[in-house]
PDB file of N, CA and C and ligand atoms in Angstrom:
ATOM      1  N   MET A   1       0.549 -18.979  14.068  1.00 54.00           N
ATOM      2  CA  MET A   1       0.624 -17.518  14.120  1.00 54.00           C
ATOM      3  C   MET A   1       0.435 -16.941  12.721  1.00 54.00           C
ATOM      4  N   PRO A   2      -0.499 -16.022  12.540  1.00 73.00           N
ATOM      5  CA  PRO A   2      -0.735 -15.484  11.198  1.00 73.00           C
ATOM      6  C   PRO A   2       0.330 -14.490  10.768  1.00 73.00           C
ATOM      7  N   ASN A   3       0.606 -14.482   9.485  1.00 91.00           N
ATOM      8  CA  ASN A   3       1.465 -13.467   8.881  1.00 91.00           C
ATOM      9  C   ASN A   3       0.572 -12.412   8.257  1.00 91.00           C
ATOM     10  N   VAL A   4       0.789 -11.162   8.611  1.00 94.00           N
ATOM     11  CA  VAL A   4      -0.053 -10.088   8.099  1.00 94.00           C
ATOM     12  C   VAL A   4       0.817  -9.121   7.308  1.00 94.00           C
ATOM     13  N   LYS A   5       0.376  -8.783   6.115  1.00 95.00           N
ATOM     14  CA  LYS A   5       1.130  -7.844   5.280  1.00 95.00           C
ATOM     15  C   LYS A   5       0.964  -6.437   5.839  1.00 95.00           C
ATOM     16  N   VAL A   6       2.069  -5.769   6.159  1.00 95.00           N
ATOM     17  CA  VAL A   6       1.992  -4.422   6.729  1.00 95.00           C
ATOM     18  C   VAL A   6       2.545  -3.350   5.784  1.00 95.00           C
ATOM     19  N   PHE A   7       3.351  -3.742   4.826  1.00 96.00           N
ATOM     20  CA  PHE A   7       3.812  -2.825   3.781  1.00 96.00           C
ATOM     21  C   PHE A   7       3.846  -3.592   2.473  1.00 96.00           C
ATOM     22  N   GLN A   8       3.604  -2.861   1.381  1.00 97.00           N
ATOM     23  CA  GLN A   8       3.561  -3.506   0.064  1.00 97.00           C
ATOM     24  C   GLN A   8       4.944  -3.903  -0.430  1.00 97.00           C
ATOM     25  N   SER A   9       5.975  -3.198   0.050  1.00 96.00           N
ATOM     26  CA  SER A   9       7.329  -3.485  -0.427  1.00 96.00           C
ATOM     27  C   SER A   9       8.358  -3.015   0.596  1.00 96.00           C
ATOM     28  N   GLU A  10       9.582  -3.488   0.448  1.00 95.00           N
ATOM     29  CA  GLU A  10      10.672  -3.064   1.319  1.00 95.00           C
ATOM     30  C   GLU A  10      10.918  -1.559   1.160  1.00 95.00           C
ATOM     31  N   GLU A  11      10.779  -1.050  -0.074  1.00 95.00           N
ATOM     32  CA  GLU A  11      10.990   0.377  -0.328  1.00 95.00           C
ATOM     33  C   GLU A  11       9.968   1.212   0.452  1.00 95.00           C
ATOM     34  N   GLN A  12       8.737   0.756   0.459  1.00 96.00           N
ATOM     35  CA  GLN A  12       7.687   1.482   1.181  1.00 96.00           C
ATOM     36  C   GLN A  12       7.983   1.469   2.693  1.00 96.00           C
ATOM     37  N   LEU A  13       8.455   0.340   3.200  1.00 95.00           N
ATOM     38  CA  LEU A  13       8.820   0.235   4.616  1.00 95.00           C
ATOM     39  C   LEU A  13       9.938   1.228   4.937  1.00 95.00           C
ATOM     40  N   LYS A  14      10.986   1.220   4.137  1.00 94.00           N
ATOM     41  CA  LYS A  14      12.134   2.095   4.394  1.00 94.00           C
ATOM     42  C   LYS A  14      11.758   3.572   4.322  1.00 94.00           C
ATOM     43  N   ALA A  15      10.884   3.905   3.385  1.00 94.00           N
ATOM     44  CA  ALA A  15      10.479   5.300   3.214  1.00 94.00           C
ATOM     45  C   ALA A  15       9.651   5.800   4.396  1.00 94.00           C
ATOM     46  N   ALA A  16       9.053   4.882   5.137  1.00 93.00           N
ATOM     47  CA  ALA A  16       8.145   5.270   6.223  1.00 93.00           C
ATOM     48  C   ALA A  16       8.883   5.595   7.525  1.00 93.00           C
ATOM     49  N   PHE A  17      10.179   5.298   7.593  1.00 91.00           N
ATOM     50  CA  PHE A  17      10.913   5.451   8.856  1.00 91.00           C
ATOM     51  C   PHE A  17      12.150   6.315   8.722  1.00 91.00           C
ATOM     52  N   THR A  18      12.383   7.136   9.732  1.00 88.00           N
ATOM     53  CA  THR A  18      13.693   7.727   9.891  1.00 88.00           C
ATOM     54  C   THR A  18      14.403   6.887  10.949  1.00 88.00           C
ATOM     55  N   GLU A  19      15.689   7.068  11.102  1.00 85.00           N
ATOM     56  CA  GLU A  19      16.448   6.290  12.084  1.00 85.00           C
ATOM     57  C   GLU A  19      15.853   6.463  13.478  1.00 85.00           C
ATOM     58  N   LYS A  20      15.692   5.358  14.171  1.00 85.00           N
ATOM     59  CA  LYS A  20      15.194   5.316  15.553  1.00 85.00           C
ATOM     60  C   LYS A  20      13.756   5.804  15.720  1.00 85.00           C
ATOM     61  N   SER A  21      13.023   5.892  14.627  1.00 90.00           N
ATOM     62  CA  SER A  21      11.625   6.296  14.775  1.00 90.00           C
ATOM     63  C   SER A  21      10.763   5.077  15.091  1.00 90.00           C
ATOM     64  N   ILE A  22       9.627   5.330  15.739  1.00 96.00           N
ATOM     65  CA  ILE A  22       8.698   4.260  16.101  1.00 96.00           C
ATOM     66  C   ILE A  22       7.332   4.601  15.514  1.00 96.00           C
ATOM     67  N   ARG A  23       6.727   3.636  14.844  1.00 96.00           N
ATOM     68  CA  ARG A  23       5.384   3.828  14.296  1.00 96.00           C
ATOM     69  C   ARG A  23       4.485   2.704  14.774  1.00 96.00           C
ATOM     70  N   ILE A  24       3.199   3.011  14.773  1.00 96.00           N
ATOM     71  CA  ILE A  24       2.213   1.998  15.165  1.00 96.00           C
ATOM     72  C   ILE A  24       1.563   1.433  13.908  1.00 96.00           C
ATOM     73  N   VAL A  25       1.424   0.120  13.846  1.00 95.00           N
ATOM     74  CA  VAL A  25       0.591  -0.466  12.802  1.00 95.00           C
ATOM     75  C   VAL A  25      -0.599  -1.126  13.489  1.00 95.00           C
ATOM     76  N   ARG A  26      -1.750  -1.014  12.855  1.00 94.00           N
ATOM     77  CA  ARG A  26      -2.976  -1.599  13.395  1.00 94.00           C
ATOM     78  C   ARG A  26      -3.334  -2.817  12.577  1.00 94.00           C
ATOM     79  N   ILE A  27      -3.576  -3.913  13.262  1.00 92.00           N
ATOM     80  CA  ILE A  27      -4.042  -5.127  12.608  1.00 92.00           C
ATOM     81  C   ILE A  27      -5.326  -5.513  13.330  1.00 92.00           C
ATOM     82  N   GLY A  28      -6.448  -5.169  12.731  1.00 89.00           N
ATOM     83  CA  GLY A  28      -7.724  -5.378  13.429  1.00 89.00           C
ATOM     84  C   GLY A  28      -7.722  -4.559  14.704  1.00 89.00           C
ATOM     85  N   GLU A  29      -7.960  -5.217  15.828  1.00 92.00           N
ATOM     86  CA  GLU A  29      -8.009  -4.546  17.129  1.00 92.00           C
ATOM     87  C   GLU A  29      -6.614  -4.342  17.707  1.00 92.00           C
ATOM     88  N   LYS A  30      -5.659  -5.063  17.161  1.00 93.00           N
ATOM     89  CA  LYS A  30      -4.325  -5.095  17.749  1.00 93.00           C
ATOM     90  C   LYS A  30      -3.433  -3.977  17.197  1.00 93.00           C
ATOM     91  N   LYS A  31      -2.616  -3.402  18.085  1.00 96.00           N
ATOM     92  CA  LYS A  31      -1.632  -2.410  17.661  1.00 96.00           C
ATOM     93  C   LYS A  31      -0.242  -2.933  17.998  1.00 96.00           C
ATOM     94  N   VAL A  32       0.672  -2.711  17.074  1.00 97.00           N
ATOM     95  CA  VAL A  32       2.053  -3.175  17.259  1.00 97.00           C
ATOM     96  C   VAL A  32       2.978  -2.018  16.891  1.00 97.00           C
ATOM     97  N   CYS A  33       4.058  -1.866  17.634  1.00 98.00           N
ATOM     98  CA  CYS A  33       5.064  -0.851  17.318  1.00 98.00           C
ATOM     99  C   CYS A  33       6.070  -1.418  16.321  1.00 98.00           C
ATOM    100  N   LEU A  34       6.451  -0.599  15.351  1.00 97.00           N
ATOM    101  CA  LEU A  34       7.558  -0.947  14.454  1.00 97.00           C
ATOM    102  C   LEU A  34       8.625   0.120  14.629  1.00 97.00           C
ATOM    103  N   ALA A  35       9.882  -0.294  14.618  1.00 96.00           N
ATOM    104  CA  ALA A  35      10.972   0.660  14.797  1.00 96.00           C
ATOM    105  C   ALA A  35      12.139   0.301  13.892  1.00 96.00           C
ATOM    106  N   LYS A  36      12.875   1.341  13.528  1.00 94.00           N
ATOM    107  CA  LYS A  36      14.089   1.144  12.730  1.00 94.00           C
ATOM    108  C   LYS A  36      15.297   1.379  13.612  1.00 94.00           C
ATOM    109  N   HIS A  37      16.250   0.473  13.512  1.00 93.00           N
ATOM    110  CA  HIS A  37      17.518   0.662  14.217  1.00 93.00           C
ATOM    111  C   HIS A  37      18.624   0.198  13.281  1.00 93.00           C
ATOM    112  N   GLY A  38      19.509   1.110  12.896  1.00 91.00           N
ATOM    113  CA  GLY A  38      20.517   0.765  11.892  1.00 91.00           C
ATOM    114  C   GLY A  38      19.807   0.431  10.593  1.00 91.00           C
ATOM    115  N   GLN A  39      20.154  -0.688  10.002  1.00 90.00           N
ATOM    116  CA  GLN A  39      19.500  -1.111   8.760  1.00 90.00           C
ATOM    117  C   GLN A  39      18.357  -2.078   9.024  1.00 90.00           C
ATOM    118  N   ALA A  40      18.111  -2.355  10.292  1.00 93.00           N
ATOM    119  CA  ALA A  40      17.124  -3.384  10.628  1.00 93.00           C
ATOM    120  C   ALA A  40      15.823  -2.780  11.155  1.00 93.00           C
ATOM    121  N   PHE A  41      14.753  -3.566  11.018  1.00 95.00           N
ATOM    122  CA  PHE A  41      13.447  -3.165  11.522  1.00 95.00           C
ATOM    123  C   PHE A  41      12.982  -4.176  12.566  1.00 95.00           C
ATOM    124  N   PHE A  42      12.279  -3.673  13.574  1.00 96.00           N
ATOM    125  CA  PHE A  42      11.836  -4.525  14.679  1.00 96.00           C
ATOM    126  C   PHE A  42      10.372  -4.251  14.986  1.00 96.00           C
ATOM    127  N   ALA A  43       9.712  -5.260  15.492  1.00 97.00           N
ATOM    128  CA  ALA A  43       8.306  -5.115  15.878  1.00 97.00           C
ATOM    129  C   ALA A  43       8.146  -5.562  17.328  1.00 97.00           C
ATOM    130  N   PHE A  44       7.360  -4.816  18.079  1.00 98.00           N
ATOM    131  CA  PHE A  44       7.159  -5.152  19.491  1.00 98.00           C
ATOM    132  C   PHE A  44       5.830  -4.604  19.993  1.00 98.00           C
ATOM    133  N   GLN A  45       5.465  -5.053  21.166  1.00 98.00           N
ATOM    134  CA  GLN A  45       4.146  -4.716  21.700  1.00 98.00           C
ATOM    135  C   GLN A  45       3.979  -3.217  21.901  1.00 98.00           C
ATOM    136  N   GLN A  46       2.733  -2.779  21.848  1.00 97.00           N
ATOM    137  CA  GLN A  46       2.439  -1.355  21.865  1.00 97.00           C
ATOM    138  C   GLN A  46       2.573  -0.751  23.260  1.00 97.00           C
ATOM    139  N   LEU A  47       2.291  -1.543  24.304  1.00 98.00           N
ATOM    140  CA  LEU A  47       2.309  -1.007  25.667  1.00 98.00           C
ATOM    141  C   LEU A  47       3.453  -1.612  26.471  1.00 98.00           C
ATOM    142  N   CYS A  48       4.098  -0.799  27.277  1.00 98.00           N
ATOM    143  CA  CYS A  48       5.213  -1.254  28.100  1.00 98.00           C
ATOM    144  C   CYS A  48       4.759  -2.383  29.033  1.00 98.00           C
ATOM    145  N   PRO A  49       5.527  -3.464  29.120  1.00 98.00           N
ATOM    146  CA  PRO A  49       5.124  -4.563  29.995  1.00 98.00           C
ATOM    147  C   PRO A  49       5.212  -4.209  31.483  1.00 98.00           C
ATOM    148  N   HIS A  50       5.830  -3.086  31.817  1.00 98.00           N
ATOM    149  CA  HIS A  50       5.906  -2.686  33.217  1.00 98.00           C
ATOM    150  C   HIS A  50       4.567  -2.132  33.696  1.00 98.00           C
ATOM    151  N   GLN A  51       4.189  -0.935  33.213  1.00 98.00           N
ATOM    152  CA  GLN A  51       2.895  -0.376  33.628  1.00 98.00           C
ATOM    153  C   GLN A  51       2.124   0.203  32.452  1.00 98.00           C
ATOM    154  N   MET A  52       2.259  -0.459  31.313  1.00 98.00           N
ATOM    155  CA  MET A  52       1.413  -0.206  30.146  1.00 98.00           C
ATOM    156  C   MET A  52       1.522   1.203  29.538  1.00 98.00           C
ATOM    157  N   HIS A  53       2.638   1.858  29.687  1.00 98.00           N
ATOM    158  CA  HIS A  53       2.808   3.151  29.031  1.00 98.00           C
ATOM    159  C   HIS A  53       2.986   2.901  27.526  1.00 98.00           C
ATOM    160  N   PRO A  54       2.421   3.766  26.661  1.00 98.00           N
ATOM    161  CA  PRO A  54       2.582   3.564  25.207  1.00 98.00           C
ATOM    162  C   PRO A  54       4.043   3.655  24.770  1.00 98.00           C
ATOM    163  N   LEU A  55       4.509   2.617  24.128  1.00 98.00           N
ATOM    164  CA  LEU A  55       5.919   2.589  23.713  1.00 98.00           C
ATOM    165  C   LEU A  55       6.162   3.387  22.433  1.00 98.00           C
ATOM    166  N   LYS A  56       5.106   3.909  21.827  1.00 97.00           N
ATOM    167  CA  LYS A  56       5.283   4.836  20.698  1.00 97.00           C
ATOM    168  C   LYS A  56       6.120   6.039  21.138  1.00 97.00           C
ATOM    169  N   GLU A  57       6.035   6.387  22.436  1.00 97.00           N
ATOM    170  CA  GLU A  57       6.753   7.548  22.968  1.00 97.00           C
ATOM    171  C   GLU A  57       8.156   7.191  23.464  1.00 97.00           C
ATOM    172  N   ALA A  58       8.552   5.951  23.293  1.00 97.00           N
ATOM    173  CA  ALA A  58       9.862   5.515  23.794  1.00 97.00           C
ATOM    174  C   ALA A  58      10.988   6.037  22.912  1.00 97.00           C
ATOM    175  N   ASN A  59      12.186   5.943  23.431  1.00 96.00           N
ATOM    176  CA  ASN A  59      13.375   6.256  22.641  1.00 96.00           C
ATOM    177  C   ASN A  59      14.108   4.967  22.307  1.00 96.00           C
ATOM    178  N   ILE A  60      14.793   4.979  21.177  1.00 95.00           N
ATOM    179  CA  ILE A  60      15.626   3.845  20.787  1.00 95.00           C
ATOM    180  C   ILE A  60      17.083   4.268  20.986  1.00 95.00           C
ATOM    181  N   THR A  61      17.828   3.477  21.722  1.00 95.00           N
ATOM    182  CA  THR A  61      19.225   3.833  21.967  1.00 95.00           C
ATOM    183  C   THR A  61      20.127   3.281  20.866  1.00 95.00           C
ATOM    184  N   THR A  62      21.352   3.762  20.844  1.00 94.00           N
ATOM    185  CA  THR A  62      22.309   3.243  19.857  1.00 94.00           C
ATOM    186  C   THR A  62      22.650   1.780  20.150  1.00 94.00           C
ATOM    187  N   PHE A  63      22.337   1.314  21.359  1.00 94.00           N
ATOM    188  CA  PHE A  63      22.610  -0.088  21.721  1.00 94.00           C
ATOM    189  C   PHE A  63      21.438  -1.010  21.388  1.00 94.00           C
ATOM    190  N   GLY A  64      20.442  -0.475  20.681  1.00 95.00           N
ATOM    191  CA  GLY A  64      19.326  -1.323  20.277  1.00 95.00           C
ATOM    192  C   GLY A  64      18.362  -1.609  21.399  1.00 95.00           C
ATOM    193  N   GLU A  65      18.137  -0.627  22.241  1.00 97.00           N
ATOM    194  CA  GLU A  65      17.177  -0.803  23.328  1.00 97.00           C
ATOM    195  C   GLU A  65      16.026   0.192  23.179  1.00 97.00           C
ATOM    196  N   VAL A  66      14.851  -0.246  23.605  1.00 98.00           N
ATOM    197  CA  VAL A  66      13.684   0.626  23.680  1.00 98.00           C
ATOM    198  C   VAL A  66      13.625   1.136  25.120  1.00 98.00           C
ATOM    199  N   VAL A  67      13.685   2.455  25.290  1.00 98.00           N
ATOM    200  CA  VAL A  67      13.637   3.016  26.650  1.00 98.00           C
ATOM    201  C   VAL A  67      12.266   3.648  26.867  1.00 98.00           C
ATOM    202  N   CYS A  68      11.502   3.052  27.758  1.00 98.00           N
ATOM    203  CA  CYS A  68      10.175   3.575  28.074  1.00 98.00           C
ATOM    204  C   CYS A  68      10.344   4.894  28.839  1.00 98.00           C
ATOM    205  N   PRO A  69       9.628   5.955  28.448  1.00 97.00           N
ATOM    206  CA  PRO A  69       9.837   7.253  29.089  1.00 97.00           C
ATOM    207  C   PRO A  69       9.297   7.337  30.519  1.00 97.00           C
ATOM    208  N   LEU A  70       8.421   6.429  30.913  1.00 98.00           N
ATOM    209  CA  LEU A  70       7.788   6.581  32.226  1.00 98.00           C
ATOM    210  C   LEU A  70       8.737   6.262  33.388  1.00 98.00           C
ATOM    211  N   HIS A  71       9.392   5.107  33.337  1.00 98.00           N
ATOM    212  CA  HIS A  71      10.338   4.758  34.421  1.00 98.00           C
ATOM    213  C   HIS A  71      11.711   4.385  33.872  1.00 98.00           C
ATOM    214  N   GLU A  72      11.878   4.595  32.575  1.00 98.00           N
ATOM    215  CA  GLU A  72      13.156   4.362  31.908  1.00 98.00           C
ATOM    216  C   GLU A  72      13.656   2.924  31.964  1.00 98.00           C
ATOM    217  N   TYR A  73      12.736   1.985  31.966  1.00 98.00           N
ATOM    218  CA  TYR A  73      13.147   0.589  31.807  1.00 98.00           C
ATOM    219  C   TYR A  73      13.613   0.417  30.363  1.00 98.00           C
ATOM    220  N   ARG A  74      14.575  -0.464  30.183  1.00 98.00           N
ATOM    221  CA  ARG A  74      15.201  -0.623  28.866  1.00 98.00           C
ATOM    222  C   ARG A  74      14.982  -2.045  28.335  1.00 98.00           C
ATOM    223  N   PHE A  75      14.399  -2.136  27.174  1.00 98.00           N
ATOM    224  CA  PHE A  75      14.056  -3.434  26.596  1.00 98.00           C
ATOM    225  C   PHE A  75      14.857  -3.673  25.323  1.00 98.00           C
ATOM    226  N   ASN A  76      15.424  -4.853  25.218  1.00 98.00           N
ATOM    227  CA  ASN A  76      16.195  -5.216  24.039  1.00 98.00           C
ATOM    228  C   ASN A  76      15.266  -5.361  22.826  1.00 98.00           C
ATOM    229  N   LEU A  77      15.616  -4.697  21.736  1.00 97.00           N
ATOM    230  CA  LEU A  77      14.769  -4.735  20.540  1.00 97.00           C
ATOM    231  C   LEU A  77      14.608  -6.145  19.973  1.00 97.00           C
ATOM    232  N   LYS A  78      15.636  -6.969  20.107  1.00 96.00           N
ATOM    233  CA  LYS A  78      15.574  -8.312  19.517  1.00 96.00           C
ATOM    234  C   LYS A  78      14.870  -9.308  20.429  1.00 96.00           C
ATOM    235  N   THR A  79      15.265  -9.295  21.700  1.00 97.00           N
ATOM    236  CA  THR A  79      14.754 -10.330  22.612  1.00 97.00           C
ATOM    237  C   THR A  79      13.583  -9.851  23.453  1.00 97.00           C
ATOM    238  N   GLY A  80      13.458  -8.535  23.605  1.00 98.00           N
ATOM    239  CA  GLY A  80      12.405  -7.979  24.460  1.00 98.00           C
ATOM    240  C   GLY A  80      12.771  -7.939  25.933  1.00 98.00           C
ATOM    241  N   GLN A  81      13.896  -8.538  26.300  1.00 98.00           N
ATOM    242  CA  GLN A  81      14.276  -8.620  27.710  1.00 98.00           C
ATOM    243  C   GLN A  81      14.616  -7.249  28.306  1.00 98.00           C
ATOM    244  N   GLU A  82      14.161  -7.014  29.531  1.00 98.00           N
ATOM    245  CA  GLU A  82      14.479  -5.762  30.217  1.00 98.00           C
ATOM    246  C   GLU A  82      15.918  -5.868  30.726  1.00 98.00           C
ATOM    247  N   ALA A  83      16.669  -4.770  30.596  1.00 97.00           N
ATOM    248  CA  ALA A  83      18.110  -4.804  30.857  1.00 97.00           C
ATOM    249  C   ALA A  83      18.460  -5.297  32.262  1.00 97.00           C
ATOM    250  N   ASN A  84      17.643  -4.979  33.244  1.00 97.00           N
ATOM    251  CA  ASN A  84      17.934  -5.402  34.626  1.00 97.00           C
ATOM    252  C   ASN A  84      16.878  -6.357  35.174  1.00 97.00           C
ATOM    253  N   ASN A  85      16.154  -6.971  34.275  1.00 97.00           N
ATOM    254  CA  ASN A  85      15.100  -7.934  34.665  1.00 97.00           C
ATOM    255  C   ASN A  85      14.139  -7.371  35.708  1.00 97.00           C
ATOM    256  N   ARG A  86      13.762  -6.110  35.555  1.00 98.00           N
ATOM    257  CA  ARG A  86      12.879  -5.491  36.538  1.00 98.00           C
ATOM    258  C   ARG A  86      11.408  -5.811  36.275  1.00 98.00           C
ATOM    259  N   CYS A  87      11.113  -6.314  35.099  1.00 98.00           N
ATOM    260  CA  CYS A  87       9.735  -6.737  34.809  1.00 98.00           C
ATOM    261  C   CYS A  87       9.794  -7.782  33.708  1.00 98.00           C
ATOM    262  N   GLN A  88       8.636  -8.273  33.323  1.00 98.00           N
ATOM    263  CA  GLN A  88       8.633  -9.283  32.270  1.00 98.00           C
ATOM    264  C   GLN A  88       9.109  -8.681  30.949  1.00 98.00           C
ATOM    265  N   ALA A  89       9.515  -9.544  30.060  1.00 98.00           N
ATOM    266  CA  ALA A  89      10.046  -9.092  28.770  1.00 98.00           C
ATOM    267  C   ALA A  89       8.951  -8.474  27.918  1.00 98.00           C
ATOM    268  N   MET A  90       9.361  -7.544  27.078  1.00 98.00           N
ATOM    269  CA  MET A  90       8.477  -6.961  26.072  1.00 98.00           C
ATOM    270  C   MET A  90       8.260  -8.019  24.980  1.00 98.00           C
ATOM    271  N   GLN A  91       7.036  -8.138  24.519  1.00 98.00           N
ATOM    272  CA  GLN A  91       6.761  -9.114  23.469  1.00 98.00           C
ATOM    273  C   GLN A  91       7.278  -8.586  22.129  1.00 98.00           C
ATOM    274  N   THR A  92       8.021  -9.402  21.425  1.00 98.00           N
ATOM    275  CA  THR A  92       8.534  -8.997  20.117  1.00 98.00           C
ATOM    276  C   THR A  92       7.885  -9.863  19.030  1.00 98.00           C
ATOM    277  N   HIS A  93       7.874  -9.343  17.810  1.00 97.00           N
ATOM    278  CA  HIS A  93       7.301 -10.064  16.667  1.00 97.00           C
ATOM    279  C   HIS A  93       8.325 -10.066  15.542  1.00 97.00           C
ATOM    280  N   GLN A  94       8.248 -11.107  14.744  1.00 95.00           N
ATOM    281  CA  GLN A  94       9.159 -11.203  13.607  1.00 95.00           C
ATOM    282  C   GLN A  94       8.608 -10.433  12.406  1.00 95.00           C
ATOM    283  N   LEU A  95       9.485  -9.716  11.742  1.00 95.00           N
ATOM    284  CA  LEU A  95       9.117  -9.047  10.490  1.00 95.00           C
ATOM    285  C   LEU A  95       9.814  -9.785   9.359  1.00 95.00           C
ATOM    286  N   GLN A  96       9.069 -10.115   8.321  1.00 94.00           N
ATOM    287  CA  GLN A  96       9.671 -10.790   7.174  1.00 94.00           C
ATOM    288  C   GLN A  96       9.562  -9.886   5.959  1.00 94.00           C
ATOM    289  N   ILE A  97      10.723  -9.613   5.372  1.00 94.00           N
ATOM    290  CA  ILE A  97      10.748  -8.780   4.168  1.00 94.00           C
ATOM    291  C   ILE A  97      10.935  -9.707   2.979  1.00 94.00           C
ATOM    292  N   THR A  98       9.940  -9.742   2.114  1.00 94.00           N
ATOM    293  CA  THR A  98       9.999 -10.615   0.939  1.00 94.00           C
ATOM    294  C   THR A  98       9.807  -9.765  -0.319  1.00 94.00           C
ATOM    295  N   THR A  99       9.961 -10.355  -1.470  1.00 94.00           N
ATOM    296  CA  THR A  99       9.753  -9.621  -2.720  1.00 94.00           C
ATOM    297  C   THR A  99       8.276  -9.274  -2.899  1.00 94.00           C
ATOM    298  N   ASP A 100       7.439  -9.957  -2.157  1.00 94.00           N
ATOM    299  CA  ASP A 100       5.990  -9.775  -2.251  1.00 94.00           C
ATOM    300  C   ASP A 100       5.457  -8.718  -1.275  1.00 94.00           C
ATOM    301  N   GLY A 101       6.298  -8.310  -0.330  1.00 95.00           N
ATOM    302  CA  GLY A 101       5.849  -7.332   0.669  1.00 95.00           C
ATOM    303  C   GLY A 101       6.502  -7.590   2.019  1.00 95.00           C
ATOM    304  N   VAL A 102       6.076  -6.805   3.009  1.00 96.00           N
ATOM    305  CA  VAL A 102       6.629  -6.930   4.359  1.00 96.00           C
ATOM    306  C   VAL A 102       5.547  -7.499   5.271  1.00 96.00           C
ATOM    307  N   TYR A 103       5.877  -8.598   5.939  1.00 96.00           N
ATOM    308  CA  TYR A 103       4.894  -9.328   6.742  1.00 96.00           C
ATOM    309  C   TYR A 103       5.283  -9.305   8.214  1.00 96.00           C
ATOM    310  N   LEU A 104       4.255  -9.164   9.013  1.00 96.00           N
ATOM    311  CA  LEU A 104       4.427  -9.188  10.466  1.00 96.00           C
ATOM    312  C   LEU A 104       3.878 -10.509  10.967  1.00 96.00           C
ATOM    313  N   ASN A 105       4.681 -11.195  11.767  1.00 93.00           N
ATOM    314  CA  ASN A 105       4.275 -12.486  12.315  1.00 93.00           C
ATOM    315  C   ASN A 105       3.671 -12.253  13.699  1.00 93.00           C
ATOM    316  N   LEU A 106       2.383 -12.403  13.819  1.00 87.00           N
ATOM    317  CA  LEU A 106       1.724 -12.133  15.110  1.00 87.00           C
ATOM    318  C   LEU A 106       1.666 -13.362  16.000  1.00 87.00           C
TER     319      LEU A 106
HETATM  320  S1  LIG B   1       5.668   1.889  32.424  1.00 97.80           S
HETATM  321 FE1  LIG B   1       7.357   1.595  31.122  1.00 97.80          FE
HETATM  322  S2  LIG B   1       9.006   1.557  32.475  1.00 97.80           S
HETATM  323 FE2  LIG B   1       7.318   1.755  33.789  1.00 97.80          FE
END
């Protein structure tokens, strides 16, 4: 799995997000959502695994879940699992913050 640099530094990553905001990063043809929850950052697939609604429009709950606005399925930010197993899990990606930059593991 390739590691792709998505931010030049941790400071740049932090400056790009407000709490519970979701942004899209593009890596070639691929789009991935990045979100901030508490002090942590998470990466996950761009489209809802239920019926492909864009998760950029989702809400992040205080419990660390991504809530898709279309049918309100709830996906765990860490594991991607839907709260009631109503569909397959959301794909998640690892983010690595190093002194050299912030890398997304695809
Ligand atoms: S499309 Fe996301 S919950 Fe149905």
